[in-house]
CSV table of C-alpha atoms (C1' of nucleotides) in Angstrom, one decimal:
chain,number,residue,atom,x,y,z
M,72,MET,CA,92.9,169.7,260.6
M,73,ILE,CA,88.9,168.4,260.3
M,74,LYS,CA,87.5,170.0,257.3
M,75,ILE,CA,83.9,171.2,257.5
M,76,LEU,CA,81.6,172.0,255.3
M,77,VAL,CA,79.1,174.3,255.9
M,78,VAL,CA,75.9,174.6,253.2
M,79,ASP,CA,73.2,177.3,254.4
M,80,ASP,CA,72.3,180.2,252.5
M,81,GLU,CA,71.7,183.3,255.1
M,82,PRO,CA,75.0,185.0,254.9
M,83,GLN,CA,75.0,186.0,258.4
M,84,ILE,CA,74.5,182.6,259.8
M,85,ALA,CA,76.9,181.1,257.3
M,86,ARG,CA,79.7,184.0,258.8
M,87,ALA,CA,78.7,183.1,262.5
M,88,LEU,CA,79.4,179.4,262.1
M,89,ARG,CA,82.5,179.9,260.2
M,90,ILE,CA,84.3,182.4,262.6
M,91,ASN,CA,82.9,179.8,266.1
M,92,LEU,CA,84.2,176.5,264.4
M,93,SER,CA,87.5,177.7,263.1
M,94,ALA,CA,87.8,179.1,266.4
M,95,HIS,CA,87.6,175.9,267.4
M,96,GLY,CA,90.6,174.6,265.4
M,97,TYR,CA,88.6,173.5,262.2
M,98,GLU,CA,89.0,174.2,258.9
M,99,VAL,CA,85.6,175.5,256.8
M,100,THR,CA,84.3,175.7,253.7
M,101,THR,CA,81.6,177.7,252.5
M,102,ALA,CA,78.9,177.1,250.2
M,103,PRO,CA,75.6,179.2,249.8
M,104,ASP,CA,73.4,176.5,247.7
M,105,GLY,CA,72.7,172.6,247.3
M,106,ALA,CA,74.3,172.5,243.4
M,107,GLN,CA,77.5,174.6,245.2
M,108,ALA,CA,77.9,172.5,248.2
M,109,LEU,CA,77.6,168.9,246.1
M,110,ARG,CA,80.2,170.4,243.8
M,111,ALA,CA,82.6,171.5,246.8
M,112,ALA,CA,82.0,168.1,249.0
M,113,ALA,CA,83.4,166.1,246.0
M,114,GLY,CA,86.6,168.7,245.4
M,115,VAL,CA,87.7,169.3,248.9
M,116,VAL,CA,86.0,165.7,250.6
M,117,PRO,CA,84.9,167.5,254.5
M,118,ASP,CA,85.5,165.0,257.7
M,119,LEU,CA,81.9,166.7,258.2
M,120,VAL,CA,78.7,168.4,256.5
M,121,VAL,CA,77.1,171.1,258.3
M,122,LEU,CA,73.7,171.1,256.4
M,123,ASP,CA,70.9,174.4,256.4
M,124,LEU,CA,67.5,172.5,255.1
M,125,GLY,CA,66.0,176.0,254.1
M,126,LEU,CA,68.1,176.7,250.8
M,127,PRO,CA,66.9,178.1,247.3
M,128,ASP,CA,67.1,175.9,244.8
M,129,MET,CA,66.9,172.8,245.8
M,130,ASP,CA,65.1,170.4,249.0
M,131,GLY,CA,67.2,169.4,251.6
M,132,THR,CA,66.7,166.4,251.8
M,133,GLU,CA,68.0,165.7,248.1
M,134,VAL,CA,71.4,167.3,249.2
M,135,ILE,CA,71.4,164.2,251.9
M,136,THR,CA,70.9,161.8,248.9
M,137,GLY,CA,73.1,163.3,246.8
M,138,LEU,CA,76.0,163.5,249.2
M,139,ARG,CA,75.3,160.1,250.6
M,140,GLY,CA,74.9,158.9,246.7
M,141,TRP,CA,78.7,158.4,247.0
M,142,THR,CA,80.2,159.1,250.6
M,143,SER,CA,79.4,158.6,254.4
M,144,VAL,CA,80.6,161.8,255.8
M,145,PRO,CA,78.6,162.6,258.8
M,146,ILE,CA,76.0,164.6,257.6
M,147,LEU,CA,74.6,167.5,260.9
M,148,VAL,CA,71.0,168.9,259.5
M,149,LEU,CA,70.2,172.8,261.1
M,150,SER,CA,66.6,173.7,260.5
M,151,GLY,CA,64.4,176.2,261.8
M,152,ARG,CA,61.4,173.7,261.4
M,153,ALA,CA,60.6,171.5,264.4
M,154,ALA,CA,57.6,169.0,263.1
M,155,SER,CA,58.8,165.7,263.4
M,156,ALA,CA,57.8,164.6,260.0
M,157,GLU,CA,60.5,167.2,259.0
M,158,LYS,CA,63.2,165.4,261.1
M,159,ILE,CA,62.3,161.8,260.5
M,160,ALA,CA,62.0,162.6,256.3
M,161,ALA,CA,65.9,163.9,256.7
M,162,LEU,CA,67.2,161.5,259.2
M,163,ASP,CA,65.9,158.3,257.0
M,164,ALA,CA,67.7,160.5,254.1
M,165,GLY,CA,71.2,160.1,255.4
M,166,ALA,CA,71.5,162.5,258.0
M,167,ASP,CA,73.6,161.7,261.2
M,168,ASP,CA,72.1,164.5,263.1
M,169,TYR,CA,69.0,167.4,263.5
M,170,VAL,CA,69.2,170.3,265.5
M,171,THR,CA,66.6,173.2,265.4
M,172,LYS,CA,66.8,177.0,265.1
M,173,PRO,CA,67.7,178.7,267.2
M,174,PHE,CA,70.1,176.5,268.3
M,175,ASP,CA,73.0,177.1,271.6
M,176,ILE,CA,76.6,177.0,269.9
M,177,GLY,CA,77.5,175.1,272.7
M,178,GLU,CA,75.4,172.3,272.4
M,179,LEU,CA,76.4,172.6,268.5
M,180,LEU,CA,80.1,172.7,268.8
M,181,ALA,CA,79.1,169.4,271.1
M,182,ARG,CA,77.6,167.3,268.4
M,183,VAL,CA,80.1,168.0,265.7
M,184,ARG,CA,82.3,166.8,268.3
M,185,ALA,CA,80.6,164.0,268.6
M,186,ALA,CA,79.9,163.5,264.3
M,187,THR,CA,83.3,163.8,263.6
M,188,ARG,CA,84.4,161.8,266.4
M,189,ARG,CA,82.8,159.1,265.1
M,190,GLY,CA,84.3,159.4,262.0
M,191,ASN,CA,88.0,159.1,263.3
M,192,ALA,CA,87.3,155.4,265.0
M,193,ALA,CA,85.4,154.5,262.3
M,194,GLY,CA,88.8,153.6,260.7
M,195,ASP,CA,90.0,155.9,258.0
M,196,SER,CA,93.4,154.8,258.1
M,197,PRO,CA,95.4,156.7,255.2
M,198,VAL,CA,98.1,154.0,253.9
M,199,THR,CA,100.3,154.8,251.4
M,200,GLU,CA,100.8,152.3,248.5
M,201,ILE,CA,104.3,152.5,247.6
M,202,GLY,CA,105.6,149.8,245.2
M,203,GLY,CA,104.6,147.0,246.8
M,204,ALA,CA,104.3,148.1,250.3
M,205,THR,CA,101.8,149.4,251.9
M,206,VAL,CA,102.7,152.3,254.6
M,207,ASN,CA,100.1,153.2,257.4
M,208,LEU,CA,101.7,156.0,259.5
M,209,ALA,CA,98.8,156.9,261.9
M,210,VAL,CA,100.0,153.1,263.6
M,211,ARG,CA,103.4,152.6,262.4
M,212,GLU,CA,103.5,149.9,260.3
M,213,VAL,CA,104.4,148.9,256.9
M,214,LYS,CA,103.0,145.6,255.1
M,215,ARG,CA,104.8,143.7,252.3
M,216,ASP,CA,103.1,141.4,250.6
M,217,GLY,CA,101.3,140.4,253.4
M,218,LYS,CA,104.0,140.2,255.9
M,219,GLU,CA,105.4,143.5,258.3
M,220,VAL,CA,108.5,145.4,257.7
M,221,ARG,CA,110.6,146.8,260.5
M,222,LEU,CA,110.8,150.3,260.2
M,223,THR,CA,113.6,152.0,262.6
M,224,LYS,CA,113.1,155.3,264.1
M,225,THR,CA,114.8,157.4,261.9
M,226,GLU,CA,113.6,155.6,259.1
M,227,TRP,CA,110.0,157.0,259.7
M,228,GLN,CA,111.1,160.6,260.8
M,229,LEU,CA,112.5,160.7,257.6
M,230,LEU,CA,109.4,158.4,255.6
M,231,GLU,CA,107.1,160.9,257.3
M,232,VAL,CA,108.6,163.9,256.4
M,233,LEU,CA,108.4,162.9,252.4
M,234,LEU,CA,105.1,161.2,252.6
M,235,ARG,CA,103.5,164.0,254.2
M,236,ASN,CA,104.3,166.4,251.5
M,237,PRO,CA,103.1,164.2,248.3
M,238,GLY,CA,105.1,164.9,245.2
M,239,LYS,CA,106.6,167.8,246.2
M,240,LEU,CA,110.5,168.6,246.5
M,241,VAL,CA,112.0,167.9,250.0
M,242,GLY,CA,115.4,169.5,250.0
M,243,GLN,CA,118.5,167.9,252.1
M,244,ARG,CA,118.7,170.8,254.5
M,245,GLU,CA,114.8,170.8,255.1
M,246,LEU,CA,115.1,167.0,255.6
M,247,LEU,CA,118.1,167.0,258.0
M,248,HIS,CA,116.7,169.4,259.9
M,249,ARG,CA,112.9,167.3,260.4
M,250,VAL,CA,114.9,163.8,261.3
M,251,TRP,CA,118.0,164.9,262.8
M,252,GLY,CA,117.6,168.4,264.4
M,253,PRO,CA,118.7,172.2,263.4
M,254,ASN,CA,122.1,171.6,264.2
M,255,TYR,CA,122.7,169.8,261.0
M,256,ASP,CA,123.5,170.7,257.3
M,257,ARG,CA,125.6,169.3,255.7
M,258,GLU,CA,125.2,165.8,256.5
M,259,THR,CA,124.0,164.8,253.1
M,260,ASN,CA,125.5,160.9,254.0
M,261,TYR,CA,123.0,160.4,256.4
M,262,LEU,CA,120.4,161.2,254.0
M,263,ARG,CA,121.6,158.3,251.2
M,264,GLN,CA,122.2,156.2,254.1
M,265,TYR,CA,118.7,156.1,255.0
M,266,MET,CA,117.2,156.8,252.2
M,267,ALA,CA,119.0,153.5,250.9
M,268,GLN,CA,117.8,151.8,253.5
M,269,LEU,CA,113.8,152.9,252.9
M,270,ARG,CA,114.5,152.2,249.3
M,271,ARG,CA,116.0,148.4,250.1
M,272,LYS,CA,112.4,147.5,252.4
M,273,LEU,CA,109.6,149.8,250.5
M,274,GLU,CA,110.7,149.9,247.0
M,275,ALA,CA,109.7,147.0,244.4
M,276,ASP,CA,113.1,146.9,242.7
M,277,PRO,CA,116.0,149.6,245.1
M,278,ALA,CA,118.6,150.3,242.3
M,279,ARG,CA,115.5,151.7,240.7
M,280,PRO,CA,113.6,153.5,242.5
M,281,VAL,CA,109.9,155.0,241.5
M,282,HIS,CA,108.3,156.6,244.3
M,283,LEU,CA,111.5,157.4,246.5
M,284,LEU,CA,113.1,159.7,244.1
M,285,THR,CA,116.8,161.5,243.6
M,286,GLU,CA,117.0,165.2,242.5
M,287,PRO,CA,120.7,166.1,242.6
M,288,GLY,CA,122.1,168.8,244.4
M,289,MET,CA,118.5,169.2,245.9
M,290,GLY,CA,117.0,166.9,247.9
M,291,TYR,CA,115.0,163.7,247.9
M,292,ARG,CA,111.1,163.6,246.7
M,293,PHE,CA,108.2,160.7,247.2
M,294,ARG,CA,106.0,160.3,244.3
M,295,PRO,CA,102.7,158.7,245.3
P,25,MET,CA,68.6,141.0,264.5
P,26,ILE,CA,69.8,144.8,265.9
P,27,LYS,CA,69.9,144.7,269.6
P,28,ILE,CA,69.0,147.4,271.3
P,29,LEU,CA,70.1,148.3,275.5
P,30,VAL,CA,67.8,150.1,277.2
P,31,VAL,CA,68.7,152.0,280.2
P,32,ASP,CA,65.9,153.3,282.5
P,33,ASP,CA,64.6,153.1,286.0
P,34,GLU,CA,61.1,154.5,285.3
P,35,PRO,CA,59.4,151.3,284.3
P,36,GLN,CA,56.5,152.9,282.1
P,37,ILE,CA,59.2,154.4,280.2
P,38,ALA,CA,61.5,151.1,279.9
P,39,ARG,CA,58.0,149.0,278.9
P,40,ALA,CA,57.1,152.0,276.2
P,41,LEU,CA,60.3,151.8,274.9
P,42,ARG,CA,60.5,148.1,274.9
P,43,ILE,CA,57.0,147.7,272.8
P,44,ASN,CA,57.8,150.4,270.4
P,45,LEU,CA,61.4,148.9,269.6
P,46,SER,CA,60.2,145.5,269.5
P,47,ALA,CA,57.2,146.5,267.3
P,48,HIS,CA,60.1,147.3,264.6
P,49,GLY,CA,62.4,144.2,264.7
P,50,TYR,CA,64.5,145.4,267.3
P,51,GLU,CA,66.1,142.9,270.0
P,52,VAL,CA,65.3,144.8,273.1
P,53,THR,CA,67.1,144.4,276.0
P,54,THR,CA,66.6,146.0,279.3
P,55,ALA,CA,68.6,147.3,282.4
P,56,PRO,CA,67.1,149.6,285.8
P,57,ASP,CA,70.0,151.5,286.6
P,58,GLY,CA,73.8,152.1,285.8
P,59,ALA,CA,75.8,148.8,287.1
P,60,GLN,CA,73.4,146.4,285.3
P,61,ALA,CA,73.6,148.7,282.5
P,62,LEU,CA,77.2,148.0,282.4
P,63,ARG,CA,77.0,144.3,283.0
P,64,ALA,CA,74.3,143.9,280.4
P,65,ALA,CA,76.4,145.2,277.8
P,66,ALA,CA,79.1,143.4,278.5
P,67,GLY,CA,77.3,140.6,278.1
P,68,VAL,CA,74.9,141.0,275.1
P,69,VAL,CA,77.2,143.5,273.3
P,70,PRO,CA,74.1,145.6,272.0
P,71,ASP,CA,73.8,147.1,268.4
P,72,LEU,CA,72.8,150.1,270.0
P,73,VAL,CA,72.2,151.5,273.9
P,74,VAL,CA,69.6,154.0,274.7
P,75,LEU,CA,70.4,155.4,278.4
P,76,ASP,CA,68.6,157.8,280.4
P,77,LEU,CA,70.6,160.2,282.6
P,78,GLY,CA,68.5,160.4,285.4
P,79,LEU,CA,69.3,156.8,286.8
P,80,PRO,CA,69.4,156.2,290.6
P,81,ASP,CA,72.6,154.6,291.3
P,82,MET,CA,75.6,156.4,289.1
P,83,ASP,CA,75.5,159.9,287.3
P,84,GLY,CA,74.7,159.4,283.5
P,85,THR,CA,77.9,161.0,282.3
P,86,GLU,CA,79.4,158.1,284.3
P,87,VAL,CA,77.7,155.2,282.6
P,88,ILE,CA,78.8,156.6,279.4
P,89,THR,CA,82.4,156.5,280.3
P,90,GLY,CA,82.4,153.0,281.7
P,91,LEU,CA,80.5,151.5,278.0
P,92,ARG,CA,83.3,154.1,276.8
P,93,GLY,CA,86.2,152.6,278.4
P,94,TRP,CA,85.7,149.4,276.0
P,95,THR,CA,83.4,150.2,273.6
P,96,SER,CA,82.1,152.3,270.9
P,97,VAL,CA,78.7,151.4,270.9
P,98,PRO,CA,76.5,154.2,269.6
P,99,ILE,CA,75.1,155.6,272.6
P,100,LEU,CA,71.5,157.7,272.6
P,101,VAL,CA,71.2,159.4,275.7
P,102,LEU,CA,67.4,160.8,276.9
P,103,SER,CA,66.9,163.6,278.9
P,104,GLY,CA,64.6,165.6,280.9
P,105,ARG,CA,67.2,168.1,281.3
P,106,ALA,CA,67.0,170.4,278.0
P,107,ALA,CA,69.4,172.3,279.6
P,108,SER,CA,72.8,173.2,277.0
P,109,ALA,CA,75.3,172.2,279.6
P,110,GLU,CA,73.9,168.9,280.5
P,111,LYS,CA,73.9,168.0,276.7
P,112,ILE,CA,77.8,169.3,275.9
P,113,ALA,CA,78.9,167.2,279.4
P,114,ALA,CA,77.2,164.0,277.9
P,115,LEU,CA,78.7,164.1,274.0
P,116,ASP,CA,81.4,164.9,275.1
P,117,ALA,CA,81.6,162.0,277.5
P,118,GLY,CA,80.9,160.3,274.4
P,119,ALA,CA,77.0,159.6,273.6
P,120,ASP,CA,76.1,159.8,270.0
P,121,ASP,CA,72.6,161.9,270.6
P,122,TYR,CA,71.0,163.5,273.0
P,123,VAL,CA,67.1,163.3,273.1
P,124,THR,CA,65.1,165.8,275.8
P,125,LYS,CA,61.8,164.7,277.2
P,126,PRO,CA,58.6,164.1,276.3
P,127,PHE,CA,59.7,162.7,272.7
P,128,ASP,CA,58.0,162.4,269.3
P,129,ILE,CA,58.1,158.2,269.3
P,130,GLY,CA,58.9,158.7,265.9
P,131,GLU,CA,61.6,161.1,266.1
P,132,LEU,CA,63.3,158.5,268.2
P,133,LEU,CA,62.9,155.8,266.1
P,134,ALA,CA,64.3,157.4,263.6
P,135,ARG,CA,67.5,158.5,265.9
P,136,VAL,CA,67.3,155.3,266.7
P,137,ARG,CA,67.7,154.2,262.6
P,138,ALA,CA,70.2,156.9,262.3
P,139,ALA,CA,72.7,155.5,265.0
P,140,THR,CA,72.6,151.8,263.7
P,141,ARG,CA,73.2,152.1,260.0
P,142,ARG,CA,76.1,153.2,260.3
P,143,GLY,CA,77.1,151.5,263.4
P,144,ASN,CA,78.3,148.5,262.1
P,145,ALA,CA,81.9,148.9,262.4
P,146,ALA,CA,83.0,145.3,264.0
P,147,GLY,CA,85.4,143.2,266.6
P,148,ASP,CA,83.8,145.6,269.1
P,149,SER,CA,84.2,143.1,271.7
P,150,PRO,CA,84.7,143.9,275.6
P,151,VAL,CA,86.9,140.5,276.3
P,152,THR,CA,90.4,140.6,274.0
P,153,GLU,CA,92.4,137.4,273.5
P,154,ILE,CA,96.2,137.2,274.2
P,155,GLY,CA,98.1,134.2,274.1
P,156,GLY,CA,95.9,131.5,276.4
P,157,ALA,CA,94.4,134.5,278.4
P,158,THR,CA,91.6,136.2,278.2
P,159,VAL,CA,90.9,139.6,279.4
P,160,ASN,CA,88.0,141.5,280.1
P,161,LEU,CA,88.4,145.2,279.9
P,162,ALA,CA,84.5,146.0,281.3
P,163,VAL,CA,84.6,144.2,284.5
P,164,ARG,CA,89.1,144.0,285.1
P,165,GLU,CA,89.5,140.2,284.4
P,166,VAL,CA,91.6,138.4,283.0
P,167,LYS,CA,91.4,134.5,282.9
P,168,ARG,CA,94.0,132.2,281.6
P,169,ASP,CA,92.9,128.3,281.8
P,170,GLY,CA,90.2,128.9,283.3
P,171,LYS,CA,91.9,130.7,286.4
P,172,GLU,CA,91.9,134.3,287.0
P,173,VAL,CA,95.0,136.0,286.8
P,174,ARG,CA,95.5,139.4,289.0
P,175,LEU,CA,96.8,142.9,288.2
P,176,THR,CA,97.8,145.5,289.5
P,177,LYS,CA,96.1,149.0,289.3
P,178,THR,CA,99.5,149.8,287.0
P,179,GLU,CA,99.3,147.0,285.0
P,180,TRP,CA,95.6,147.7,284.0
P,181,GLN,CA,96.7,151.3,283.2
P,182,LEU,CA,98.9,150.1,281.3
P,183,LEU,CA,97.0,147.4,279.4
P,184,GLU,CA,94.2,149.2,278.8
P,185,VAL,CA,95.9,151.9,276.9
P,186,LEU,CA,98.2,149.1,274.8
P,187,LEU,CA,94.7,147.3,274.6
P,188,ARG,CA,92.4,150.5,273.2
P,189,ASN,CA,94.5,150.9,270.3
P,190,PRO,CA,94.6,147.4,268.8
P,191,GLY,CA,97.8,147.3,266.1
P,192,LYS,CA,99.1,150.8,266.8
P,193,LEU,CA,102.2,151.6,267.9
P,194,VAL,CA,101.6,153.6,271.5
P,195,GLY,CA,105.2,156.0,272.1
P,196,GLN,CA,106.5,155.4,275.4
P,197,ARG,CA,106.2,158.8,275.8
P,198,GLU,CA,102.4,158.8,275.7
P,199,LEU,CA,102.3,155.5,277.8
P,200,LEU,CA,104.5,157.7,280.5
P,201,HIS,CA,101.7,159.9,280.3
P,202,ARG,CA,99.0,158.1,280.4
P,203,VAL,CA,100.0,155.5,283.5
P,204,TRP,CA,101.9,157.6,285.5
P,205,GLY,CA,100.7,161.5,284.4
P,206,PRO,CA,102.6,164.5,282.6
P,207,ASN,CA,105.7,164.8,284.7
P,208,TYR,CA,107.1,161.6,283.5
P,209,ASP,CA,109.1,161.5,280.4
P,210,ARG,CA,112.1,159.8,280.2
P,211,GLU,CA,111.7,156.7,283.1
P,212,THR,CA,111.2,153.7,280.0
P,213,ASN,CA,112.5,151.8,283.0
P,214,TYR,CA,109.2,151.9,284.7
P,215,LEU,CA,107.2,150.7,281.0
P,216,ARG,CA,110.4,147.8,280.8
P,217,GLN,CA,109.2,146.7,284.2
P,218,TYR,CA,105.2,146.6,283.4
P,219,MET,CA,105.7,145.4,279.8
P,220,ALA,CA,107.6,142.3,281.5
P,221,GLN,CA,105.4,141.9,284.4
P,222,LEU,CA,102.5,141.5,281.9
P,223,ARG,CA,104.1,139.6,279.1
P,224,ARG,CA,104.9,137.4,282.1
P,225,LYS,CA,101.0,137.1,283.2
P,226,LEU,CA,99.4,137.6,279.6
P,227,GLU,CA,101.4,136.0,276.8
P,228,ALA,CA,102.0,131.7,276.3
P,229,ASP,CA,105.6,132.1,275.6
P,230,PRO,CA,107.0,135.6,277.9
P,231,ALA,CA,110.3,135.4,276.1
P,232,ARG,CA,108.7,135.5,273.0
P,233,PRO,CA,105.8,137.9,272.4
P,234,VAL,CA,103.5,137.7,269.9
P,235,HIS,CA,100.6,140.3,271.1
P,236,LEU,CA,102.8,142.3,273.8
P,237,LEU,CA,105.3,143.6,271.1
P,238,THR,CA,108.2,146.0,271.5
P,239,GLU,CA,109.4,148.9,268.9
P,240,PRO,CA,112.9,149.6,269.7
P,241,GLY,CA,113.4,153.2,270.3
P,242,MET,CA,109.8,154.2,269.6
P,243,GLY,CA,107.1,152.2,272.3
P,244,TYR,CA,104.8,149.6,272.5
P,245,ARG,CA,102.3,147.6,270.2
P,246,PHE,CA,99.2,145.9,271.4
P,247,ARG,CA,99.2,142.9,267.6
P,248,PRO,CA,95.1,141.4,268.1
R,167,DG,C1',141.1,158.6,228.0
R,168,DA,C1',141.6,160.7,233.2
R,169,DC,C1',139.7,163.3,236.3
R,170,DC,C1',136.3,165.2,239.4
R,171,DC,C1',131.9,165.3,241.6
R,172,DG,C1',127.6,163.5,243.6
R,173,DG,C1',125.4,159.8,244.8
R,174,DG,C1',125.0,154.4,246.5
R,175,DT,C1',126.7,150.3,248.7
R,176,DG,C1',128.1,147.3,252.7
R,177,DA,C1',130.5,146.6,256.5
R,178,DC,C1',131.5,148.0,261.8
R,179,DA,C1',132.8,149.3,266.4
R,180,DG,C1',130.9,152.3,269.7
R,181,DA,C1',126.3,154.4,272.3
R,182,DC,C1',122.1,153.4,272.9
R,183,DT,C1',117.8,150.4,274.4
R,184,DT,C1',115.7,146.9,276.2
R,185,DG,C1',114.7,142.6,279.1
R,186,DT,C1',115.9,141.0,283.6
R,187,DC,C1',117.0,140.0,287.8
R,188,DA,C1',117.6,142.4,292.6
R,189,DA,C1',116.7,145.2,296.7
R,190,DC,C1',114.3,149.4,299.0
R,191,DG,C1',110.5,151.6,301.1
R,192,DG,C1',105.9,152.5,301.7
R,193,DC,C1',101.3,150.8,303.2
R,194,DG,C1',97.7,148.3,304.8
R,195,DG,C1',96.0,143.8,307.1
R,196,DG,C1',95.9,139.8,310.3
L,89,DC,C1',104.7,144.0,315.1
L,90,DC,C1',105.6,141.2,311.4
L,91,DC,C1',104.4,139.7,306.5
L,92,DG,C1',103.0,140.9,302.1
L,93,DC,C1',102.1,143.0,298.1
L,94,DC,C1',102.8,146.4,295.2
L,95,DG,C1',105.7,151.1,293.3
L,96,DT,C1',110.4,152.9,292.8
L,97,DT,C1',115.3,152.3,291.7
L,98,DG,C1',119.6,150.7,290.1
L,99,DA,C1',122.9,147.8,288.0
L,100,DC,C1',123.8,144.9,283.9
L,101,DA,C1',124.2,141.7,279.6
L,102,DA,C1',122.1,140.9,275.5
L,103,DG,C1',120.7,142.9,271.5
L,104,DT,C1',119.4,146.9,268.5
L,105,DC,C1',120.5,150.9,266.0
L,106,DT,C1',123.7,154.8,264.7
L,107,DG,C1',126.9,157.5,262.4
L,108,DT,C1',131.1,156.5,260.4
L,109,DC,C1',134.6,154.5,256.8
L,110,DA,C1',135.9,152.5,252.6
L,111,DC,C1',134.8,151.8,248.2
L,112,DC,C1',132.1,151.5,243.7
L,113,DC,C1',129.6,153.6,239.7
L,114,DG,C1',128.0,156.7,236.5
L,115,DG,C1',127.8,161.2,234.5
L,116,DG,C1',130.0,165.6,233.2
L,117,DT,C1',134.6,167.8,231.8
L,118,DC,C1',139.0,169.0,229.8
DNA sequence: GACCCGGGTGACAGACTTGTCAACGGCGGG
DNA sequence: CCCGCCGTTGACAAGTCTGTCACCCGGGTC
């Protein structure tokens, strides 16, 4: 889910934005001032920041430069001031877009889509490291020492469930259901078989796995 | 030097933009209508397109989708129309920013800076090399040893889906949906048939494909 | 030590998928 | 009308994956 951080000191605007964005499938966090915005961004690492310039504690461009110091997350600025000088300052500070209030909510949503689309296309491919191997779930690719490793469909499905729950113990029953279907409950031999194959292909020392762990009697766990 | 393609049918606006942009160190090309814009973009591969929506030959969004077919170059739209619906349509078609006329030239330049700042994610050419063949998605043309190779409509659609997701595994279900429509789910024989034809026409050794790869049980993948 | 139990490993036959050849019918151009 | 091109379909050998079996290991229990 795409995460958006909304920074606005006016509660009703913040609430309106939260409602509209949530209704369109975004995960919304809000912050009422610049200091909390910077802290929140460092915590959740959003995919987009919607920033109102009229903040009580610091100037809007300071927030922008504060963010730009360590992240290239898209920043969409909202402002009541339509003066060109303001826009130029915000854009040159590192903002990606500038919308003046009052704004049409449909247009804002379209600009949000445009900004997040860029972010995704710009190529953040979530890769996971396992032993000497690199797993890229988005493009279904595993590399080890620069060479490609091929996984079968079943191996991918099993690996995906584990990787999507990093650090969490996934029960045998749940793994069987997710990979083979709801009619499979006790076929733990399938799991042993395919876990062994995954370890052989991914772990540095398949006999002593470090990331794909067995929890005897319960299930398996992926430790990052 | 950053290259900008200005698309505008009004000579005085095009000239004003050219002068202003050139004065700020950009290399400017201009095109007076949509068809020439698409051809010019395929030729010089700009770092930014400034597109006026009021073109004589085709609708503005058509130009946008035409560009988005093969490139993710930033597109900044200029328009006299301030209606939200227009903006939403253009942004959702793939535009990155939308400025209504009359605009402040300083603000436009700031938006140009913002758009080009993040721009340079490389590897964005309209032509793709496959074996001994050269595929130009923009103008729908394949050349091999200097000679033209003809692809049918279905072959183009299939090839396009794969080429637009370089390195990514595309599931057979997804391929069928995108090329034949949502009612096709299990007709994998179509895929086999057309993948074979594409390999015959594009790959150096069709029996041992290097770029158009099969992932058994899952789908196909284009490796650059 | 003998036994049991859950897990890991190698091998293999059957089921499924894939690449390929061949053929059919619709459609437009000459 | 005939012809060539294209999309669709059927059939089948070669190849790949899956489920299953037999067997091993290590730890806990008596």
